[in-house]
XYZ file of C-alpha atoms in Angstrom:
607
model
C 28.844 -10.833 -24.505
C 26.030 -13.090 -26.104
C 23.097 -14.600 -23.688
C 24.337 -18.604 -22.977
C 21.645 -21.164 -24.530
C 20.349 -22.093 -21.013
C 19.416 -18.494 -20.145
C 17.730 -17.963 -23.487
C 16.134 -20.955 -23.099
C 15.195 -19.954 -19.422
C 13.934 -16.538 -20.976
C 11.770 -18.365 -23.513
C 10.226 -20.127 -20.948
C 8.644 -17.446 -19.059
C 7.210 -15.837 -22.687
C 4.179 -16.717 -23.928
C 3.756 -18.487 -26.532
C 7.092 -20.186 -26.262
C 6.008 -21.112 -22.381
C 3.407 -23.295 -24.302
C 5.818 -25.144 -25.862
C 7.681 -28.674 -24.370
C 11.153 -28.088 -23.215
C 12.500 -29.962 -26.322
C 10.773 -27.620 -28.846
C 12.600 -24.686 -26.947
C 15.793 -26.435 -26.619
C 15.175 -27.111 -30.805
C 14.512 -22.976 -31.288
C 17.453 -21.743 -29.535
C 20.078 -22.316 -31.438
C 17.844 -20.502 -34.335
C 17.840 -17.225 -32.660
C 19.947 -14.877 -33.677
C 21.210 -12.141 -31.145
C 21.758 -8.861 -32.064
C 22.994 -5.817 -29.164
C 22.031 -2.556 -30.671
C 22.676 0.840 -29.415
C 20.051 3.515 -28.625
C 18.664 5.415 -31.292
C 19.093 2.704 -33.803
C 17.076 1.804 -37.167
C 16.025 -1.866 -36.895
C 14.182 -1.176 -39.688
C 11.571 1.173 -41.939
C 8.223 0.264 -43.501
C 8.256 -1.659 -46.518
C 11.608 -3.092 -46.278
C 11.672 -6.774 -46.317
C 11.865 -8.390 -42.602
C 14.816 -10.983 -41.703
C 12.223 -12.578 -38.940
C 10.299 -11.829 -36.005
C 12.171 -9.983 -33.152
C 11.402 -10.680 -29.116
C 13.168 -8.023 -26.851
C 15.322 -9.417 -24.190
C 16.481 -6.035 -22.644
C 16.116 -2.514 -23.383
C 12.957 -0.429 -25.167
C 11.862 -0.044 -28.786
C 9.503 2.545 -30.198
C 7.405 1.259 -33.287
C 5.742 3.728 -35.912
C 3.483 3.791 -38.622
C 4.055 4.983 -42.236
C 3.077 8.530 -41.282
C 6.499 8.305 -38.893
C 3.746 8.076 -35.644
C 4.901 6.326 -32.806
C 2.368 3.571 -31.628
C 3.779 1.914 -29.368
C 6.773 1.431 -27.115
C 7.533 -1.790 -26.415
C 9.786 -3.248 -23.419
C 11.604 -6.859 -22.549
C 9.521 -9.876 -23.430
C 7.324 -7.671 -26.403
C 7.880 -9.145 -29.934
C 7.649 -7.338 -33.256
C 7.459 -7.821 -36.533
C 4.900 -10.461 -36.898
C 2.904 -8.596 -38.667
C 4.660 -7.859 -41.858
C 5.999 -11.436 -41.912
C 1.928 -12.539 -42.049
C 1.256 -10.421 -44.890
C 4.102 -10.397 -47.876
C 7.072 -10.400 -45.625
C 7.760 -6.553 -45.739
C 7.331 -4.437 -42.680
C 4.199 -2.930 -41.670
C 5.843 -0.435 -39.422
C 9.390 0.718 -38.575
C 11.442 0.040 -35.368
C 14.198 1.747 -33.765
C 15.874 1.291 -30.098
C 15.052 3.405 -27.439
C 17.634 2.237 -25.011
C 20.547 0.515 -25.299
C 18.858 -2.874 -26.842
C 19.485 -6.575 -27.078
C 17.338 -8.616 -29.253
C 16.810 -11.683 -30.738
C 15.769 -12.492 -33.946
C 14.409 -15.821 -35.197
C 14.356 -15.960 -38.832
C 11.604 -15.979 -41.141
C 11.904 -19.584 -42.091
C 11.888 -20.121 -38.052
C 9.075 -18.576 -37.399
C 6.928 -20.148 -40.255
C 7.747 -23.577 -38.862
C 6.705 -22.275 -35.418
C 3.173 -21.315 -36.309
C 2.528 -24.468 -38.914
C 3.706 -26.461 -36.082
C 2.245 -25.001 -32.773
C -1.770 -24.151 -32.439
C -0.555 -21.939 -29.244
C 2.084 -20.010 -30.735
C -0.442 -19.951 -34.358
C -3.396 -18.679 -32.227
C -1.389 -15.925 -30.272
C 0.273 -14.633 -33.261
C -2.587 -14.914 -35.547
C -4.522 -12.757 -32.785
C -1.589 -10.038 -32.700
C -2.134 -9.681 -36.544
C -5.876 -9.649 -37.001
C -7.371 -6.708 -38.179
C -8.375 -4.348 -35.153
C -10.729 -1.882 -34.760
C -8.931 1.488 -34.741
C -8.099 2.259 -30.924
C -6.681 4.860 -28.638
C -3.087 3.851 -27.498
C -2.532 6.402 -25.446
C -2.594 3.936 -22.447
C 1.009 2.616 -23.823
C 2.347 6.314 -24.840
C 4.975 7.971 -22.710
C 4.496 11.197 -22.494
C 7.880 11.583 -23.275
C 7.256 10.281 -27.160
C 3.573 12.751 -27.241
C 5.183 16.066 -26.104
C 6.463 19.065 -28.498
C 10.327 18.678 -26.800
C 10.663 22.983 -27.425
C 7.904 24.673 -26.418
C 7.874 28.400 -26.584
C 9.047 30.026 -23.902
C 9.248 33.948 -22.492
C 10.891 35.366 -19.029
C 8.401 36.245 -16.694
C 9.759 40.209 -17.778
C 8.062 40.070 -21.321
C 4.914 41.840 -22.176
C 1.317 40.766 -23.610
C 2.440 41.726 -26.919
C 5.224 40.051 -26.856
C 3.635 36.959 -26.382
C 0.572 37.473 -28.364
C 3.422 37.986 -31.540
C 5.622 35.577 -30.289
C 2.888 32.997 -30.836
C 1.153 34.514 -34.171
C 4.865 33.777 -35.602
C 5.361 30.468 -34.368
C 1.381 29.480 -35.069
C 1.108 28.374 -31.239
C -1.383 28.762 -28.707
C 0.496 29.033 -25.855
C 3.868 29.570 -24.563
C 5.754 29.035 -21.092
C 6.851 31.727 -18.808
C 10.430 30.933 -17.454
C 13.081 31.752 -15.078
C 15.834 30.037 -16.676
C 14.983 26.248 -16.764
C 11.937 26.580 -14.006
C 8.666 27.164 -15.028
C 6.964 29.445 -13.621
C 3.613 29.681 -15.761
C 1.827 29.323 -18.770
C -0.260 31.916 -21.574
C -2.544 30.748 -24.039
C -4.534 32.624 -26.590
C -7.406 31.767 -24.526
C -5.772 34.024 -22.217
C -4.843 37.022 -24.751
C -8.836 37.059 -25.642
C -10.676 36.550 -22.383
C -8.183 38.685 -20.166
C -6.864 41.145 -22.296
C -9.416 41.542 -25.407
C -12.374 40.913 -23.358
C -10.976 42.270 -20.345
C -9.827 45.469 -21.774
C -6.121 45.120 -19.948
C -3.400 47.121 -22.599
C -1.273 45.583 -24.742
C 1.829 46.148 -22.528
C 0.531 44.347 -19.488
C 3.634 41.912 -18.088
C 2.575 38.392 -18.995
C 2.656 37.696 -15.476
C -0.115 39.461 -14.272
C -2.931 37.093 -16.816
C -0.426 33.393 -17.020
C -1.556 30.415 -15.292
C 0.691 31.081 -12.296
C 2.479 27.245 -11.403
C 0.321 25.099 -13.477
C -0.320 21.423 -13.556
C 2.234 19.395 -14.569
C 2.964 16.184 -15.707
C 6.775 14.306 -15.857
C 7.944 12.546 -18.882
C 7.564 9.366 -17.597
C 3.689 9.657 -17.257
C 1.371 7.813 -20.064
C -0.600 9.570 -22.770
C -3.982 8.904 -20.638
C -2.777 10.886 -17.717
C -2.575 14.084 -20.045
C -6.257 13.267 -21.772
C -7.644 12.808 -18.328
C -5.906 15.882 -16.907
C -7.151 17.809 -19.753
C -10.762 16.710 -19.132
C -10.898 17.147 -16.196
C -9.606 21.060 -15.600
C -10.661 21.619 -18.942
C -7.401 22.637 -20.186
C -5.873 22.198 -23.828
C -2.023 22.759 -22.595
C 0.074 20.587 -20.239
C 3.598 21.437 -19.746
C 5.736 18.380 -18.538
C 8.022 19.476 -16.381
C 11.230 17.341 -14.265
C 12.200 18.831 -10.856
C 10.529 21.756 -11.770
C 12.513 22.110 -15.037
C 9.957 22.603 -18.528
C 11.200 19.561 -20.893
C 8.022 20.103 -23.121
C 4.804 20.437 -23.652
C 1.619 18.697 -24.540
C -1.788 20.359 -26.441
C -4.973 19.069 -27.592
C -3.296 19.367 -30.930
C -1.400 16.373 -30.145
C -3.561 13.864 -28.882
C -5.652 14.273 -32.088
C -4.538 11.263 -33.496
C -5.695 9.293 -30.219
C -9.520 8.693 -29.920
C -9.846 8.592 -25.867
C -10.093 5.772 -23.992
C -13.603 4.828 -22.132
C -11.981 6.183 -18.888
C -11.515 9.271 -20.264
C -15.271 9.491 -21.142
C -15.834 8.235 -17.501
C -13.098 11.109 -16.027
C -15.237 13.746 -18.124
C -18.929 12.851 -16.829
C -17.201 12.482 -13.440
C -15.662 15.648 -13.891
C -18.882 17.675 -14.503
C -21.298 15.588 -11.878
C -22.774 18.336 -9.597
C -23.499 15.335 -6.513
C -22.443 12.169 -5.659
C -25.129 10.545 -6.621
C -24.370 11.857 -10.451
C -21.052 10.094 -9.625
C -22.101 6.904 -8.446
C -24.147 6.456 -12.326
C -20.572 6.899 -14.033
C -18.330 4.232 -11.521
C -21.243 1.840 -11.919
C -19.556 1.533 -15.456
C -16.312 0.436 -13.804
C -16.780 -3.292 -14.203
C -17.823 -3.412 -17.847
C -14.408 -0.834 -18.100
C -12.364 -3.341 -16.734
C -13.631 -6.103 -18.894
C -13.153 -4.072 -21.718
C -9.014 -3.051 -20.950
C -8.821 -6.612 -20.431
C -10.521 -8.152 -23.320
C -8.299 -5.934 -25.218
C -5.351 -7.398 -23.999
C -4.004 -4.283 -21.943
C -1.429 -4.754 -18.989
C -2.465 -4.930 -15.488
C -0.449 -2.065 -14.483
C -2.347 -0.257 -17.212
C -5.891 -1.299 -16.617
C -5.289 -0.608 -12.345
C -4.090 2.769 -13.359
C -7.166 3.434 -15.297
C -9.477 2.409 -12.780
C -7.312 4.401 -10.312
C -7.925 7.717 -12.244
C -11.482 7.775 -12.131
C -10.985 6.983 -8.088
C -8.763 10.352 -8.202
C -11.253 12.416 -9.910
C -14.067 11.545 -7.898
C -11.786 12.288 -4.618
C -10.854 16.241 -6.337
C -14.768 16.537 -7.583
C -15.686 15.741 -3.915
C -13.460 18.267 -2.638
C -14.643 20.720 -4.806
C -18.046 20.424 -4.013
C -17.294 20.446 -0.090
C -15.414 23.883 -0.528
C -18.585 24.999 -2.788
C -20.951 23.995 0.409
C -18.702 24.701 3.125
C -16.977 27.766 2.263
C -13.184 27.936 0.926
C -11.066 26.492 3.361
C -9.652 28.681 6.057
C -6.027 27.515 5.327
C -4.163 25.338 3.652
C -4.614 21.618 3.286
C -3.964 18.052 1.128
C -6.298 15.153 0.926
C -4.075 11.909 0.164
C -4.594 8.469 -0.968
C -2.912 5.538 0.709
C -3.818 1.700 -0.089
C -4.596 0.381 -3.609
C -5.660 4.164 -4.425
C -2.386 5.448 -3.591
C -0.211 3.203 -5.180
C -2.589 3.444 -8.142
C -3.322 -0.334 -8.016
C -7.079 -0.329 -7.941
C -9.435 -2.796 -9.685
C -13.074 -3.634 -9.646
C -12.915 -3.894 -6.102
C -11.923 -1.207 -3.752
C -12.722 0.525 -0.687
C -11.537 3.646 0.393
C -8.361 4.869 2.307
C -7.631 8.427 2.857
C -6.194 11.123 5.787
C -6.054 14.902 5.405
C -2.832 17.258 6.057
C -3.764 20.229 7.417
C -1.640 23.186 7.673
C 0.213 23.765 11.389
C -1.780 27.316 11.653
C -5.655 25.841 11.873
C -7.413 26.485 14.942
C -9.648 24.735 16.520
C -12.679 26.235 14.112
C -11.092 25.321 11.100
C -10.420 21.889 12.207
C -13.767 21.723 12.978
C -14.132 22.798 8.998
C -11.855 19.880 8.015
C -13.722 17.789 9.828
C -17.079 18.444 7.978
C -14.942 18.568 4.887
C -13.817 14.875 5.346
C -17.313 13.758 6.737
C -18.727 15.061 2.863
C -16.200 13.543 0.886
C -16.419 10.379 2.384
C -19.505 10.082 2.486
C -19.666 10.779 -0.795
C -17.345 8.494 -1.854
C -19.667 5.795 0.103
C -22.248 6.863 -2.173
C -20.090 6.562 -5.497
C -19.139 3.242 -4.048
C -16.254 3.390 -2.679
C -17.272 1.504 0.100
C -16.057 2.579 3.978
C -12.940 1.401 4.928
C -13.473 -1.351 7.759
C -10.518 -0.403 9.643
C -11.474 3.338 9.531
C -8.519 4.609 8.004
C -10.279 7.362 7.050
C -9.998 11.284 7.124
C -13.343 10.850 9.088
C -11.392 9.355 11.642
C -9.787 12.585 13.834
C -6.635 10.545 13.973
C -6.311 10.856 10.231
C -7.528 14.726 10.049
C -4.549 16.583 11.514
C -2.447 18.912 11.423
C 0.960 18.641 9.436
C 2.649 18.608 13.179
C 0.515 15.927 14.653
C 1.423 13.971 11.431
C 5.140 14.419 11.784
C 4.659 13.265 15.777
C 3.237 10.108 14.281
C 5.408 9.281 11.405
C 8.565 9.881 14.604
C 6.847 7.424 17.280
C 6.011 4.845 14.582
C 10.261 5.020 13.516
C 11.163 5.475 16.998
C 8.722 3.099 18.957
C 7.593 -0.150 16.152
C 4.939 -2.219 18.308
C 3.002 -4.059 16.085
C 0.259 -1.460 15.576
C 3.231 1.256 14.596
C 3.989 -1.574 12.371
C 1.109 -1.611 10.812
C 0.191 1.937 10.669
C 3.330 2.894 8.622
C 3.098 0.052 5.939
C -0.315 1.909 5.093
C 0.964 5.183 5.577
C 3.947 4.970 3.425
C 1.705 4.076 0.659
C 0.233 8.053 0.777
C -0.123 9.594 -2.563
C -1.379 13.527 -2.826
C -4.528 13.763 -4.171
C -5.743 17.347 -3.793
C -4.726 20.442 -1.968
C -1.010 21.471 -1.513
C 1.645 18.991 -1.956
C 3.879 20.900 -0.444
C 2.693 20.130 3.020
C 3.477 16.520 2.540
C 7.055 16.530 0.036
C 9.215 17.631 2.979
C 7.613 15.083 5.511
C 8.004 12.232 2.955
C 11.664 12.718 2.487
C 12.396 13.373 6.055
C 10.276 10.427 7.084
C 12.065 7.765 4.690
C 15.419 9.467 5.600
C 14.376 8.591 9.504
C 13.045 5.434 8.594
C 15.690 4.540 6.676
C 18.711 4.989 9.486
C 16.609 3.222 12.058
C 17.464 -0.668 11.804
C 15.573 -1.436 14.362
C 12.451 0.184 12.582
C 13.854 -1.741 9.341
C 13.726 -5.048 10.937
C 10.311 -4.989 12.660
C 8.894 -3.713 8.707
C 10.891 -6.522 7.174
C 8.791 -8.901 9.557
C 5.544 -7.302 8.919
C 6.005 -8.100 5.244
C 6.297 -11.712 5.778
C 3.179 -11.644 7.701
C 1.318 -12.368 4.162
C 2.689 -15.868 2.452
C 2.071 -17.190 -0.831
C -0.452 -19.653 -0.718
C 1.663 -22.975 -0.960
C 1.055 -26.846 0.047
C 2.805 -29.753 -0.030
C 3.820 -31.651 -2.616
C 3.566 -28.985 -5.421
C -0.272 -28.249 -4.576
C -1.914 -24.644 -3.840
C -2.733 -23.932 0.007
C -6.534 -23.042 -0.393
C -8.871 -21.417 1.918
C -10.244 -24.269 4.154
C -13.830 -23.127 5.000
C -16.072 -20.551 4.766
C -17.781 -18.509 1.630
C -14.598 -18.877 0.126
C -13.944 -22.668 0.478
C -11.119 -24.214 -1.946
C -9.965 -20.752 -3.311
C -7.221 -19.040 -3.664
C -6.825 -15.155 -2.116
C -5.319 -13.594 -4.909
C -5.274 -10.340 -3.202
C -3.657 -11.050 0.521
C -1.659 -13.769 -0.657
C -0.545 -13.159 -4.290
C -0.604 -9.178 -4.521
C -0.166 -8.228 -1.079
C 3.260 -10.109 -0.360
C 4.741 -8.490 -3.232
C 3.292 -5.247 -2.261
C 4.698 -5.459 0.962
C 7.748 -6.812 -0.350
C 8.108 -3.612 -2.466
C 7.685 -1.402 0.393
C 10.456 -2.495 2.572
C 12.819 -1.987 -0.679
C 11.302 1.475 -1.015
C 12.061 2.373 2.318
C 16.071 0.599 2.905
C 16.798 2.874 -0.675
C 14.833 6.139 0.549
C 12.800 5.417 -2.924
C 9.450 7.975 -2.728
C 8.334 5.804 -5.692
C 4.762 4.150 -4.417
C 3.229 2.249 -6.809
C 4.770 -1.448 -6.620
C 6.152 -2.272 -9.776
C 7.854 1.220 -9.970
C 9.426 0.509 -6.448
C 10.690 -2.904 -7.980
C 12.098 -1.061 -10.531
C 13.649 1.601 -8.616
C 14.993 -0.725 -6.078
C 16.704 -2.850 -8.871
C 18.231 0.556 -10.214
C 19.341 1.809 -6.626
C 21.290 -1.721 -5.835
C 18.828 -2.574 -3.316
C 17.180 -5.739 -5.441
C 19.505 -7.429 -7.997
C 18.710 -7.475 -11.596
C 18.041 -11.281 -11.505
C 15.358 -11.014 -8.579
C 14.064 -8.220 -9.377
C 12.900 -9.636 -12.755
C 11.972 -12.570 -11.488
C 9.886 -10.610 -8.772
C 8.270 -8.669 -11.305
C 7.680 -11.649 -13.781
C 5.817 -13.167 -10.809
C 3.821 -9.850 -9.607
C 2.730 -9.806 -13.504
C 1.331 -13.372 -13.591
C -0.540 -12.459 -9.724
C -1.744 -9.494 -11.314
C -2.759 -10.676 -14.437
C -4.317 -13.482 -13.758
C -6.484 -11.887 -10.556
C -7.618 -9.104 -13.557
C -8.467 -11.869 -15.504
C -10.115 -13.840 -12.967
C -12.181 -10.536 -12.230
C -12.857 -9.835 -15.728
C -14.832 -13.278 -16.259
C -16.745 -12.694 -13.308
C -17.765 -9.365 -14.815
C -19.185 -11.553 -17.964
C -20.835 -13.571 -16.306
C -22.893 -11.151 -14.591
C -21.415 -11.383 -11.051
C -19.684 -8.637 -8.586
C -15.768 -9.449 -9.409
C -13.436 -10.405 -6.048
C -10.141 -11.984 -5.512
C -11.035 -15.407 -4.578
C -10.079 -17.852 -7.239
C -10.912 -21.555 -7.266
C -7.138 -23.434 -8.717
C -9.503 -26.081 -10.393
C -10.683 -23.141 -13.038
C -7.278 -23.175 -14.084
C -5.464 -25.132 -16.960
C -2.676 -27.023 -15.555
C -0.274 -24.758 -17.262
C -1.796 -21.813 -15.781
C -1.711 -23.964 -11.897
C 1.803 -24.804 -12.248
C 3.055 -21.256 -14.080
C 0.969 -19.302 -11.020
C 2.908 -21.710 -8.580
C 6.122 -20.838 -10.004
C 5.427 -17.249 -9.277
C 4.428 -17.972 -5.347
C 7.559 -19.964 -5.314
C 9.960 -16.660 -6.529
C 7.630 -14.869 -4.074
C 8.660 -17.249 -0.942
C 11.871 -16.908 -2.140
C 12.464 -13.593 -1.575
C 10.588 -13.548 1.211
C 12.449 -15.977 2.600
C 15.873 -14.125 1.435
C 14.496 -10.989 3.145
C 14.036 -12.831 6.315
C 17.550 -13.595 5.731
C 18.945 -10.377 5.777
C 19.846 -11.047 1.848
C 17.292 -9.185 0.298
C 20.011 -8.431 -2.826
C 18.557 -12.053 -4.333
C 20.739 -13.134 -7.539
C-alpha cells in the first residue's frame, strides 16, 4: 500500500535537507517521488549502470558496495543514495541492494537537478556528501554481521592437533572453532600449533582441547566493525568468533579488517591497552576531546561517536583491573566489575564521571572482601586519575554498599521491587542501567533476568518508576519559547543533558523494564520496545527522531566548545541557535512531553 502525500510530506520534513525547505517546495516535490517496495536481498542497482535518480530510504536497510563488491556502508531510514553518481556522469559509483524488506523513494534525476540549482541548503549538503574524501575507516558503520567469514572452520572438541593443523593447511586458515554441535566451545590458531605444540614439544596427537582458547571472547552479529578492532587490540588477538546464544554464526580475523585503516579510538584503545599506571592512562583520555571533535567533524552519528568514547572508558576500567590483580594478588574468588550510568548504556561523551559496583561471588569471606575492597579503592582511584572524575553521589564500588556479594545484591534488587520509596526509586533507575565490564558475567545474567521478571509483575513497582521518569521535563515555556536556566553559572541555557537526554533515557528504561527487554543502551531499548509492542511504531520513531536531534545537537554543541579551546558541557545558550535549529529542537521536547505525558497516562503505546 503506497505512503499518502501528507505522510511523505511529513517524512520529508523531519530529513535534512528537505527540512530546509518551505512547506510549498515539499508539497511541489512530492508528487515527484516515486515509491518503490522492494524485497530483501534485492539489486537496486550495480556500478556503472546509469541511475534513474537519487533514492531516500523510508523503511528497511540497504548495504552499498564498491566496484571491488566491498560493502561500505549500511544505510537505514532517512539515509539517501545515489547522489554521487548522479554528480559525476549519471552512472553509479557503487551498487545497492536491500537488506530488509525495503521501501524507497526515488526522485528522478531531472528532480533532483532542479533541487540543487534551486536550493543552496539542499546544494551545500549534497555537494558535501560527494566531495572527494580522504580515505577513512568505516568500520564505525559496519555490522559485524556484513565483516565476518559466515563458515568458519570448525572441529568437535574429540579431534586431534593434527587434525587441525591439516584441516587448516587445506583450507589456508589460521584458525578454526572447536564445537559441540552449534555451541562453541573454543578456538585454535596456528599461533597455537607453534607456541604450544612446536615450541612446546606436546605430540602431534594431543586432543585440540587440551592447547584451544577454552570459551573465548565473543562478539554478536549485531556489534559494529570497531568493537572487533578494539577487542583485537586490546587482548591482542587476530580471531573473534561471533557467536548468538552461544551458537558460532562466524568469524572475524585480522585478515578482514585489512581493508579498514582503524579509527583514532582504536589507536587510543591500544596505548590504553599497554599503559603500565594510571597516570600512562590519563596522557591517552586527555585526547578524548580532540576525538570527539574529530567523529563529529566527520559527520558520524551520535550513537556512534558515544560508543567510541565509551570504549576507551571500558578499557581503562579492564586495564585497571588488571593491574589491581597484578598488585594485589589474583582474586580469591570470583567476581564482575559493572558499569551503570552513561558508561553502561554506552552513552558517554566528553564529559563523564564514573559509576560502577562490584559482584562478588556468595563464597568470599570476610578477607577477601576486604581484597575487593582494596581492589575497588585502586581502580577508582585510578580512574580519578585518568579523569574519570568521582561520582558525587558515590555510586561507586568504593562505596561498601556497592562492593557485595551476589546475595546482598539480590536482597537489594528484592526490597527496591518490593518496597519503592523514593530512594528505591532512585537506586534501581541507576541500577538497571548495569552493564558487565570485567570478571564473570555469569554472576550477574541470572540476576538480570530474574530481576526484570520481578520488576516486571510488580505494578506497584511499575508505577512508582513510571513517576520517577517524569521527574526530568523537557525544557519548555510559554508561548513556543525554551524554559532556560534562570540564574547561576549557567544563566539563559539550556541543560541538554537532564532535560533533553535524560527524559528520554528514563523514558527508555521504564519500556525496558514493562517488556523484560535486558537491552541498556537507550536507543536499542526504543527499538526493542517498538519490536516487543510496548511503544508503537509511530512513537517510537518519533521518540527516536527527537532523542537524535537532543543527541546530536548536545555532540555538536560540545564539539564547538572543543574548538574553541574550552572544557565541553551540556549547557547550551538557545540564542546560538538558528531559528530552524530553535524551533526543530522544540519540536523534539514537544514529542518528548508527549510521551511523557502519555506515560503518565497509562498509554505509553503512543500512535
Amino acid at each position: 500500500m503506497p505512503i499518502a502525500p501528507e505522510e511523505l510530506h511529513r517524512f520529508l520534513t523531519g530529513v535534512h535537507p528537505y527540512d530546509t525547505l518551505e512547506y510549498s517546495d515539499i508539497d511541489g516535490l512530492v508528487p515527484q517521488f516515486v515509491q518503490r517496495r522492494l524485497p530483501a536481498g534485492t539489486e537496486i542497482y550495480h556500478v556503472g549502470e546509469p541511475l534513474d535518480g537519487l533514492y531516500l530510504i523510508h523503511s528497511g536497510q540497504v548495504e552499498i558496495r564498491d566496484d571491488n563488491d566491498v560493502t561500505v556502508s549500511l544505510l537505514g531510514p532517512r539515509n539517501s543514495f545515489g547522489e554521487r553518481g548522479l554528480a559525476r556522469d549519471g552512472l553509479a559509483a557503487t551498487s545497492a541492494r536491500t537488506v530488509d524488506d525495503t521501501l524507497l523513494f526515488l526522485l528522478p534525476v531531472y528532480a533532483f537537478r532542479a533541487l540543487i540549482a534551486e536550493s543552496p541548503a539542499a546544494r551545500r549538503f549534497f555537494d558535501r556528501s560527494r566531495a572527494p574524501r580522504p580515505q577513512k575507516n568505516d568500520l564505525a558503520h559496519s555490522r559485524v554481521e556484513t565483516l565476518m567469514a559466515a563458515n568458519p572452520l570448525t572441529l568437535a572438541p574429540s579431534a586431534t592437533v593434527r587434525q587441525a593443523a591439516a584441516l587448516m593447511a587445506e583450507r589456508h586458515a589460521s584458525s578454526v572453532c572447536i564445537t559441540d554441535g552449534p555451541l562453541l566451545k573454543g578456538i585454535l590458531t596456528i599461533r597455537d600449533v607453534s607456541g604450544k605444540v612446536v615450541g612446546g614439544g606436546l605430540a602431534f596427537d594431543t586432543p585440540v582441547t587440551q592447547i584451544m582458547s577454552a570459551d573465548p571472547v565473543t562478539l554478536p552479529p549485531s556489534a559494529i566493525g570497531s568493537d572487533v578492532l578494539h577487542m583485537m587490540m586490546e587482548r591482542n588477538i587476530g580471531h573473534v568468533p561471533v557467536a548468538e546464544a552461544g551458537k558460532l554464526v562466524g568469524i572475524v580475523t585480522q585478515t578482514d579488517l585489512t581493508r579498514f585503516q582503524a579509527v583514532s579510538s582504536a589507536g587510543l584503545v591500544s596505548e590504553i591497552a599497554r599503559a603500565t599506571s594510571a597516570e600512562q592512562m590519563a596522557e591517552v583520555t586527555a585526547r578524548i576531546p580532540q576525538l570527539l571533535l574529530q567523529l563529529v567533524a566527520a559527520g558520524n552519528r551520535h550513537e556512534v561517536v558515544t560508543r567510541l568514547i565509551t570504549d576507551i572508558t571500558d578499557t581503562v576500567t579492564r586495564r585497571l583491573l588488571a593491574l589491581g590483580e597484578a598488585k594485589l594478588g589474583p582474586a580469591p574468588v570470583p567476581y564482575l566489575w559493572l558499569a551503570c550510568g552513561s558508561q553502561g548504556r554506552q552513552e558517554q561523551t566528553g564529559v563523564s564521571d564514573q559509576d560502577n559496583c562490584l559482584f562478588i561471588d556468595n563464597a568470599a569471606s570476610d578477607d577477601d572482601m576486604a581484597y575487593f575492597a582494596q581492589l575497588a579503592q585502586f581502580v577508582c582511584a585510578g580512574l580519578d586519575r585518568a579523569g574519570y572524575f568521582l561520582c558525587p553521589g558515590d555510586m561507586m564500588a568504593t562505596n561498601p554498599q556497592w562492593c557485595a556479594r551476589v546475595g546482598t545484591w539480590r536482597q537489594y534488587f528484592t526490597r527496591w521491587i518490593t518496597k519503592p520509596d523514593p530512594m528505591a526509586q532512585m537506586l534501581a533507575s541507576v541500577m538497571f542501567d548495569l552493564r558487565p565490564i570485567g570478571g564473570t558475567k555469569s554472576l550477574y545474567e541470572d540476576l538480570q533476568a530474574e530481576t526484570l521478571e520481578a520488576a516486571s509483575k510488580n505494578s506497584i513497582f511499575v508505577s512508582h518508576m513510571i513517576a520517577n521518569s517524569l521527574k526530568h521535563t523537557p525544557p519548555l515555556g510559554l508561548l513556543r519559547g525554551f524554559a532556560t536556566i534562570r540564574s547561576g553559572e549557567h544563566k539563559n541555557t539550556l541543560d541538554l543533558k537532564h532535560n533533553g537526554v535524560v527524559p528520554v533515557v528514563d523514558l527508555a528504561r521504564v519500556y525496558a523494564l514493562q517488556g523484560r527487554l535486558p537491552e541498556v543502551n537507550t536507543r536499542a531499548r526504543l527499538d526493542a520496545a517498538v519490536a516487543a509492542g510496548k511503544l508503537s511504531g509511530s512513537g517510537g520513531q518519533d521518540l527516536l527522531d527527537a532523542y537524535d536531534l537532543i543527541a546530536e545537537t548536545r555532540l555538536e554543541h560540545q564539539a564547538e566548545q572543543v574548538r574553541r579551546g574550552s572544557a565541553p558541557d551540556n549547557y547550551l545558550a538557545p540564542s546560538s541557535l538558528s531559528d530552524f535549529e530553535r524551533s526543530h529542537l522544540r519540536d523534539a521536547f514537544v514529542v518528548i512531553k508527549s510521551l511523557q505525558s502519555a506515560l503518565g497516562h497509562g498509554r505509553g503505546m503512543l500512535g
